[in-house]
């Protein structure tokens, strides 16, 4: 029997400056809404809203934006003891333009941003090894000292048999040497048990955006228990290391802002997997390896529901749904299908 403790999320928290004029390029936007964001921080808040105990470790500026982010995460139920304020750099800003279909364009103000200043000592071995799952993205790998801090934490997690979750979340603009991105992502793939990516990211890493590409990753990285692929309006699918395959269609909703949709999806996916591990009294990695195709499809469907709820609201963290909202949405969708 394995005791489930808490989720540890490591990475960037930043401010999304979201355009208030839909359909305009950023150079023509006259006003922005300040929204808390950053993919790992979004996942942390998403997990907290879904009832998962979660700790966030990251660095923000000792400035109004950084203090706002720390307060927002704490009020959302995230343990922020590991969220450090620094005066060495300002909190990263991401200016977000919204197209008519809800898709986005980004410009980052991060030269450097406070989130790049994560240090190895920010992640104590006790906190890492005490977690049931460690979740991270790849943006922390783009610069030092964040890269070394994350790699050290992954080594500690592997020694402590902690399940590791990776969201590729590739942002070319944040890499001084885009060619290095693939090298660093492949390095952390060797640690991951759960891998979430877009179809484009799957193609980048495997040469194919199909199930065959996911199976190539399983062959190259036997540590992977699940490869999960999101396709926006086309839904999502997953391939397990034991051969499981499941697909779930997306729900038809009107997209206002897709910012944070992938993070809402991932938080819900991890939440449902967490619940499965609790029921089976096993590690999250084992739950992922042992789940049936039917269980996997149900998890994907709940994650799709979280994404669908999020795109109907502007902003990222502010749009993340609760358990009750996801369950009510799924029940409504079931009734509508009858």
Coordinates of C-alpha atoms in Angstrom, one line a residue:
X1 CA 0.0 0.0 0.0
X2 CA 1.3 3.5 -0.9
X3 CA 0.4 6.6 1.0
X4 CA -0.5 9.5 -1.3
X5 CA 0.9 12.8 0.1
X6 CA 1.1 15.9 -2.0
X7 CA 1.8 17.2 -5.5
X8 CA 5.0 19.2 -5.9
X9 CA 4.9 21.7 -8.9
X10 CA 8.1 23.4 -10.0
X11 CA 8.6 26.2 -12.5
X12 CA 7.4 29.6 -13.6
X13 CA 4.7 31.9 -12.2
X14 CA 4.2 35.0 -14.3
X15 CA 1.7 37.7 -15.3
X16 CA -0.3 37.3 -18.5
X17 CA -1.2 40.7 -19.8
X18 CA -4.2 39.7 -21.9
X19 CA -5.4 41.8 -24.7
X20 CA -8.9 43.3 -24.2
X21 CA -9.3 43.8 -28.0
X22 CA -10.0 40.4 -29.6
X23 CA -8.9 40.0 -33.1
X24 CA -6.2 42.7 -33.1
X25 CA -2.5 42.1 -33.5
X26 CA -0.5 43.1 -30.3
X27 CA 0.8 46.3 -31.9
X28 CA -2.8 47.6 -32.3
X29 CA -4.0 46.7 -28.8
X30 CA -4.6 49.7 -26.5
X31 CA -5.5 47.9 -23.2
X32 CA -4.6 44.7 -21.3
X33 CA -6.0 42.8 -18.4
X34 CA -3.5 41.7 -15.7
X35 CA -4.0 37.9 -15.1
X36 CA -2.0 35.5 -13.0
X37 CA -0.4 32.8 -15.1
X38 CA 2.6 30.6 -15.9
X39 CA 1.9 27.0 -17.0
X40 CA 3.3 25.2 -13.9
X41 CA 1.6 27.7 -11.6
X42 CA -1.7 27.3 -13.5
X43 CA -1.4 23.5 -12.9
X44 CA -0.8 24.0 -9.2
X45 CA -3.9 26.2 -8.8
X46 CA -5.9 23.8 -11.0
X47 CA -4.9 20.9 -8.7
X48 CA -5.7 22.9 -5.6
X49 CA -9.2 23.7 -6.9
X50 CA -9.7 20.0 -7.6
X51 CA -8.9 19.1 -4.0
X52 CA -5.3 17.8 -4.5
X53 CA -2.8 18.9 -1.8
X54 CA -0.2 20.9 -3.7
X55 CA 3.1 22.8 -3.1
X56 CA 4.5 25.2 -5.6
X57 CA 8.2 26.0 -5.8
X58 CA 9.3 28.9 -8.0
X59 CA 10.7 32.5 -8.0
X60 CA 8.9 35.8 -8.6
X61 CA 10.1 39.3 -8.3
X62 CA 9.8 41.2 -5.0
X63 CA 7.6 43.6 -6.8
X64 CA 3.8 44.3 -7.0
X65 CA 3.3 41.5 -9.6
X66 CA 5.3 38.9 -7.7
X67 CA 3.5 39.7 -4.4
X68 CA 0.2 39.5 -6.2
X69 CA 1.0 36.1 -7.6
X70 CA 2.1 34.7 -4.3
X71 CA -1.0 35.9 -2.6
X72 CA -3.2 34.6 -5.4
X73 CA -1.7 31.1 -5.2
X74 CA -2.0 31.0 -1.4
X75 CA -5.7 32.1 -1.6
X76 CA -6.3 29.3 -4.1
X77 CA -5.1 26.8 -1.6
X78 CA -1.6 26.2 -2.8
X79 CA 1.2 25.9 -0.3
X80 CA 3.6 28.7 -1.2
X81 CA 6.3 28.3 1.4
X82 CA 8.7 27.4 -1.5
X83 CA 7.7 30.4 -3.6
X84 CA 10.7 32.8 -3.2
X85 CA 10.6 36.6 -3.8
X86 CA 13.8 38.1 -5.3
X87 CA 15.1 41.6 -5.9
X88 CA 17.6 40.4 -8.5
X89 CA 15.0 40.5 -11.4
X90 CA 11.4 41.5 -12.0
X91 CA 8.5 39.2 -12.4
X92 CA 8.1 37.9 -16.0
X93 CA 5.4 39.5 -18.1
X94 CA 3.7 37.7 -21.1
X95 CA 1.7 40.0 -23.3
X96 CA -1.1 37.9 -24.9
X97 CA -3.0 38.8 -28.1
X98 CA -6.3 37.0 -28.7
X99 CA -7.4 36.1 -32.2
X100 CA -11.1 35.8 -33.2
X101 CA -11.0 32.1 -32.7
X102 CA -9.6 32.4 -29.2
X103 CA -6.0 31.3 -30.1
X104 CA -3.1 33.5 -29.0
X105 CA 0.2 35.2 -29.8
X106 CA 2.8 35.9 -27.1
X107 CA 5.5 38.5 -26.4
X108 CA 7.6 37.8 -23.3
X109 CA 9.3 40.4 -21.1
X110 CA 11.9 38.2 -19.4
X111 CA 15.6 39.3 -19.8
X112 CA 16.0 37.9 -17.3
X113 CA 12.8 37.2 -15.5
X114 CA 12.7 36.3 -11.8
X115 CA 11.5 32.8 -12.7
X116 CA 14.9 32.0 -14.3
X117 CA 16.6 32.4 -10.9
X118 CA 15.4 29.1 -9.3
X119 CA 18.3 27.7 -7.3
X120 CA 19.1 24.1 -6.3
X121 CA 18.7 25.1 -2.6
X122 CA 15.1 26.2 -3.3
X123 CA 14.3 22.5 -3.7
X124 CA 15.2 20.6 -0.5
X125 CA 15.6 16.8 -0.9
X126 CA 13.1 16.3 1.9
X127 CA 10.4 18.3 0.0
X128 CA 11.1 16.5 -3.3
X129 CA 11.2 13.0 -1.9
X130 CA 8.1 13.6 0.3
X131 CA 5.9 14.3 -2.8
X132 CA 3.7 11.7 -4.5
X133 CA 4.3 13.4 -7.8
X134 CA 6.6 16.1 -9.1
X135 CA 5.2 18.1 -12.1
X136 CA 7.3 20.5 -14.2
X137 CA 7.5 22.1 -17.7
X138 CA 10.5 22.8 -19.9
X139 CA 10.8 26.6 -19.7
X140 CA 12.9 26.4 -16.6
X141 CA 15.5 24.5 -18.6
X142 CA 16.1 27.4 -20.9
X143 CA 18.5 29.3 -18.6
X144 CA 20.7 28.8 -15.6
X145 CA 20.5 28.5 -12.6
X146 CA 17.0 27.2 -13.1
X147 CA 18.1 24.3 -15.3
X148 CA 20.5 23.0 -12.7
X149 CA 18.0 23.4 -10.0
X150 CA 15.3 21.4 -11.9
X151 CA 17.7 18.6 -12.9
X152 CA 18.9 18.2 -9.3
X153 CA 15.3 17.9 -8.2
X154 CA 14.5 15.3 -10.9
X155 CA 17.5 13.2 -9.6
X156 CA 16.2 13.4 -6.1
X157 CA 12.7 12.5 -7.3
X158 CA 14.0 9.5 -9.2
X159 CA 15.9 8.3 -6.1
X160 CA 12.8 8.8 -4.0
X161 CA 10.6 6.9 -6.5
X162 CA 8.4 10.0 -6.9
X163 CA 6.2 9.9 -10.0
X164 CA 7.4 12.6 -12.5
X165 CA 5.0 14.5 -14.8
X166 CA 6.3 16.6 -17.7
X167 CA 4.5 19.1 -19.9
X168 CA 6.6 20.0 -22.9
X169 CA 5.0 23.4 -23.4
X170 CA 7.6 24.5 -25.9
X171 CA 8.0 28.2 -26.4
X172 CA 10.7 28.9 -29.0
X173 CA 10.9 32.6 -28.1
X174 CA 12.2 31.8 -24.6
X175 CA 15.2 29.9 -25.8
X176 CA 18.4 31.9 -26.7
X177 CA 19.4 28.8 -28.7
X178 CA 16.3 27.1 -30.1
X179 CA 18.4 24.2 -31.2
X180 CA 19.3 23.5 -27.6
X181 CA 15.6 23.1 -26.6
X182 CA 15.3 19.6 -28.0
X183 CA 18.5 18.5 -26.3
X184 CA 17.3 19.7 -22.9
X185 CA 13.8 18.3 -23.4
X186 CA 15.2 14.9 -24.3
X187 CA 17.3 15.0 -21.2
X188 CA 14.3 15.4 -18.9
X189 CA 12.3 12.9 -20.9
X190 CA 14.6 10.2 -19.4
X191 CA 13.0 11.0 -16.0
X192 CA 9.4 11.4 -16.9
X193 CA 6.6 8.9 -16.2
X194 CA 3.8 11.0 -17.5
X195 CA 4.3 13.1 -20.6
X196 CA 1.8 15.7 -21.9
X197 CA 2.3 17.5 -25.2
X198 CA 0.5 18.9 -28.3
X199 CA 0.5 17.1 -31.6
X200 CA 3.0 19.6 -32.9
X201 CA 5.4 18.9 -30.0
X202 CA 5.0 15.2 -30.5
X203 CA 6.0 15.6 -34.1
X204 CA 9.0 17.8 -33.0
X205 CA 10.3 15.1 -30.6
X206 CA 9.4 11.9 -32.5
X207 CA 9.1 12.9 -36.2
X208 CA 5.4 12.0 -36.2
X209 CA 2.3 13.6 -34.7
X210 CA 0.5 10.3 -34.6
X211 CA 0.1 7.2 -32.4
X212 CA 3.2 5.8 -34.1
X213 CA 5.1 8.9 -32.8
X214 CA 3.9 8.2 -29.2
X215 CA 5.0 4.6 -29.5
X216 CA 8.4 5.7 -30.7
X217 CA 8.8 7.7 -27.5
X218 CA 7.8 4.7 -25.4
X219 CA 10.4 2.7 -27.1
X220 CA 13.1 5.3 -26.6
X221 CA 12.1 6.1 -23.0
X222 CA 10.9 2.9 -21.2
X223 CA 10.3 5.0 -18.0
X224 CA 7.2 6.6 -19.7
X225 CA 3.9 5.2 -18.4
X226 CA 1.7 7.4 -20.4
X227 CA 2.1 9.8 -23.4
X228 CA -0.9 12.2 -23.5
X229 CA -1.5 14.3 -26.6
X230 CA -3.9 17.3 -26.9
X231 CA -5.3 18.4 -30.2
X232 CA -7.5 21.4 -29.3
X233 CA -10.9 21.2 -30.9
X234 CA -10.1 17.6 -32.1
X235 CA -9.9 16.3 -28.5
X236 CA -7.1 14.3 -26.9
X237 CA -5.7 10.8 -26.8
X238 CA -3.1 8.8 -24.8
X239 CA -0.9 5.8 -25.3
X240 CA 0.3 3.7 -22.4
X241 CA 3.6 1.8 -22.1
X242 CA 1.5 -1.4 -21.7
X243 CA -0.2 -0.8 -25.0
X244 CA -3.4 1.0 -23.7
X245 CA -4.8 3.5 -26.2
X246 CA -7.8 5.8 -25.6
X247 CA -9.2 8.9 -27.4
X248 CA -11.8 11.4 -26.2
X249 CA -13.5 13.9 -28.4
X250 CA -13.5 17.6 -27.4
X251 CA -16.7 19.3 -26.2
X252 CA -18.2 21.9 -28.5
X253 CA -18.1 25.3 -26.8
X254 CA -17.5 28.9 -27.8
X255 CA -13.8 29.7 -27.2
X256 CA -13.2 33.2 -25.7
X257 CA -9.6 32.7 -24.7
X258 CA -7.6 29.5 -24.9
X259 CA -4.9 30.7 -22.4
X260 CA -4.6 28.0 -19.7
X261 CA -6.7 25.4 -21.4
X262 CA -3.9 22.9 -21.7
X263 CA -3.0 23.5 -18.0
X264 CA -6.6 23.0 -16.9
X265 CA -6.6 19.8 -19.0
X266 CA -3.4 18.6 -17.3
X267 CA -4.6 19.5 -13.8
X268 CA -7.8 17.5 -14.3
X269 CA -5.9 14.6 -15.9
X270 CA -3.6 14.4 -12.9
X271 CA -6.5 14.8 -10.4
X272 CA -8.4 11.8 -11.9
X273 CA -5.2 9.7 -12.0
X274 CA -4.5 10.8 -8.4
X275 CA -8.0 9.5 -7.4
X276 CA -7.4 6.2 -9.2
X277 CA -4.1 5.8 -7.3
X278 CA -5.9 6.4 -4.0
X279 CA -8.6 3.9 -4.8
X280 CA -6.1 1.3 -5.8
X281 CA -3.7 2.2 -3.0
X282 CA -0.7 2.4 -5.3
X283 CA 1.7 5.0 -6.7
X284 CA 0.5 7.4 -9.4
X285 CA 3.0 5.8 -11.8
X286 CA 1.5 2.4 -11.1
X287 CA -2.0 3.7 -11.6
X288 CA -1.0 5.1 -14.9
X289 CA 0.6 1.8 -16.0
X290 CA -2.2 -0.4 -14.8
X291 CA -5.2 1.7 -16.0
X292 CA -7.5 0.1 -18.6
X293 CA -8.3 1.8 -21.9
X294 CA -11.8 2.5 -20.5
X295 CA -10.4 4.2 -17.4
X296 CA -8.0 6.2 -19.5
X297 CA -10.8 7.4 -21.7
X298 CA -12.8 8.5 -18.7
X299 CA -9.8 10.4 -17.4
X300 CA -9.3 12.1 -20.8
X301 CA -13.0 13.0 -21.0
X302 CA -12.8 14.8 -17.6
X303 CA -9.6 16.6 -18.7
X304 CA -11.3 17.7 -21.9
X305 CA -14.2 19.0 -19.8
X306 CA -11.8 21.1 -17.8
X307 CA -10.3 22.6 -20.9
X308 CA -13.7 23.3 -22.4
X309 CA -14.8 25.2 -19.2
X310 CA -11.5 27.2 -19.2
X311 CA -11.7 28.5 -22.8
X312 CA -15.1 30.1 -22.1
X313 CA -13.5 32.5 -19.7
X314 CA -10.7 35.1 -20.2
X315 CA -7.5 34.5 -18.4
X316 CA -5.8 31.3 -17.1
X317 CA -5.8 30.8 -13.4
X318 CA -9.0 32.8 -13.0
X319 CA -10.7 30.4 -15.4
X320 CA -9.7 27.1 -13.8
X321 CA -12.7 24.9 -12.8
X322 CA -13.6 23.1 -9.6
X323 CA -14.5 19.5 -9.2
X324 CA -18.2 20.4 -9.0
X325 CA -18.0 22.4 -12.2
X326 CA -16.3 19.6 -14.1
X327 CA -18.8 17.0 -12.8
X328 CA -21.8 19.1 -13.6
X329 CA -20.4 19.8 -17.1
X330 CA -20.0 16.1 -17.7
X331 CA -23.5 15.2 -16.5
X332 CA -25.0 17.9 -18.8
X333 CA -23.0 16.5 -21.7
X334 CA -24.2 13.0 -20.9
X335 CA -27.8 14.1 -20.8
X336 CA -27.4 16.0 -24.1
X337 CA -26.0 12.9 -25.8
X338 CA -29.1 10.8 -24.9

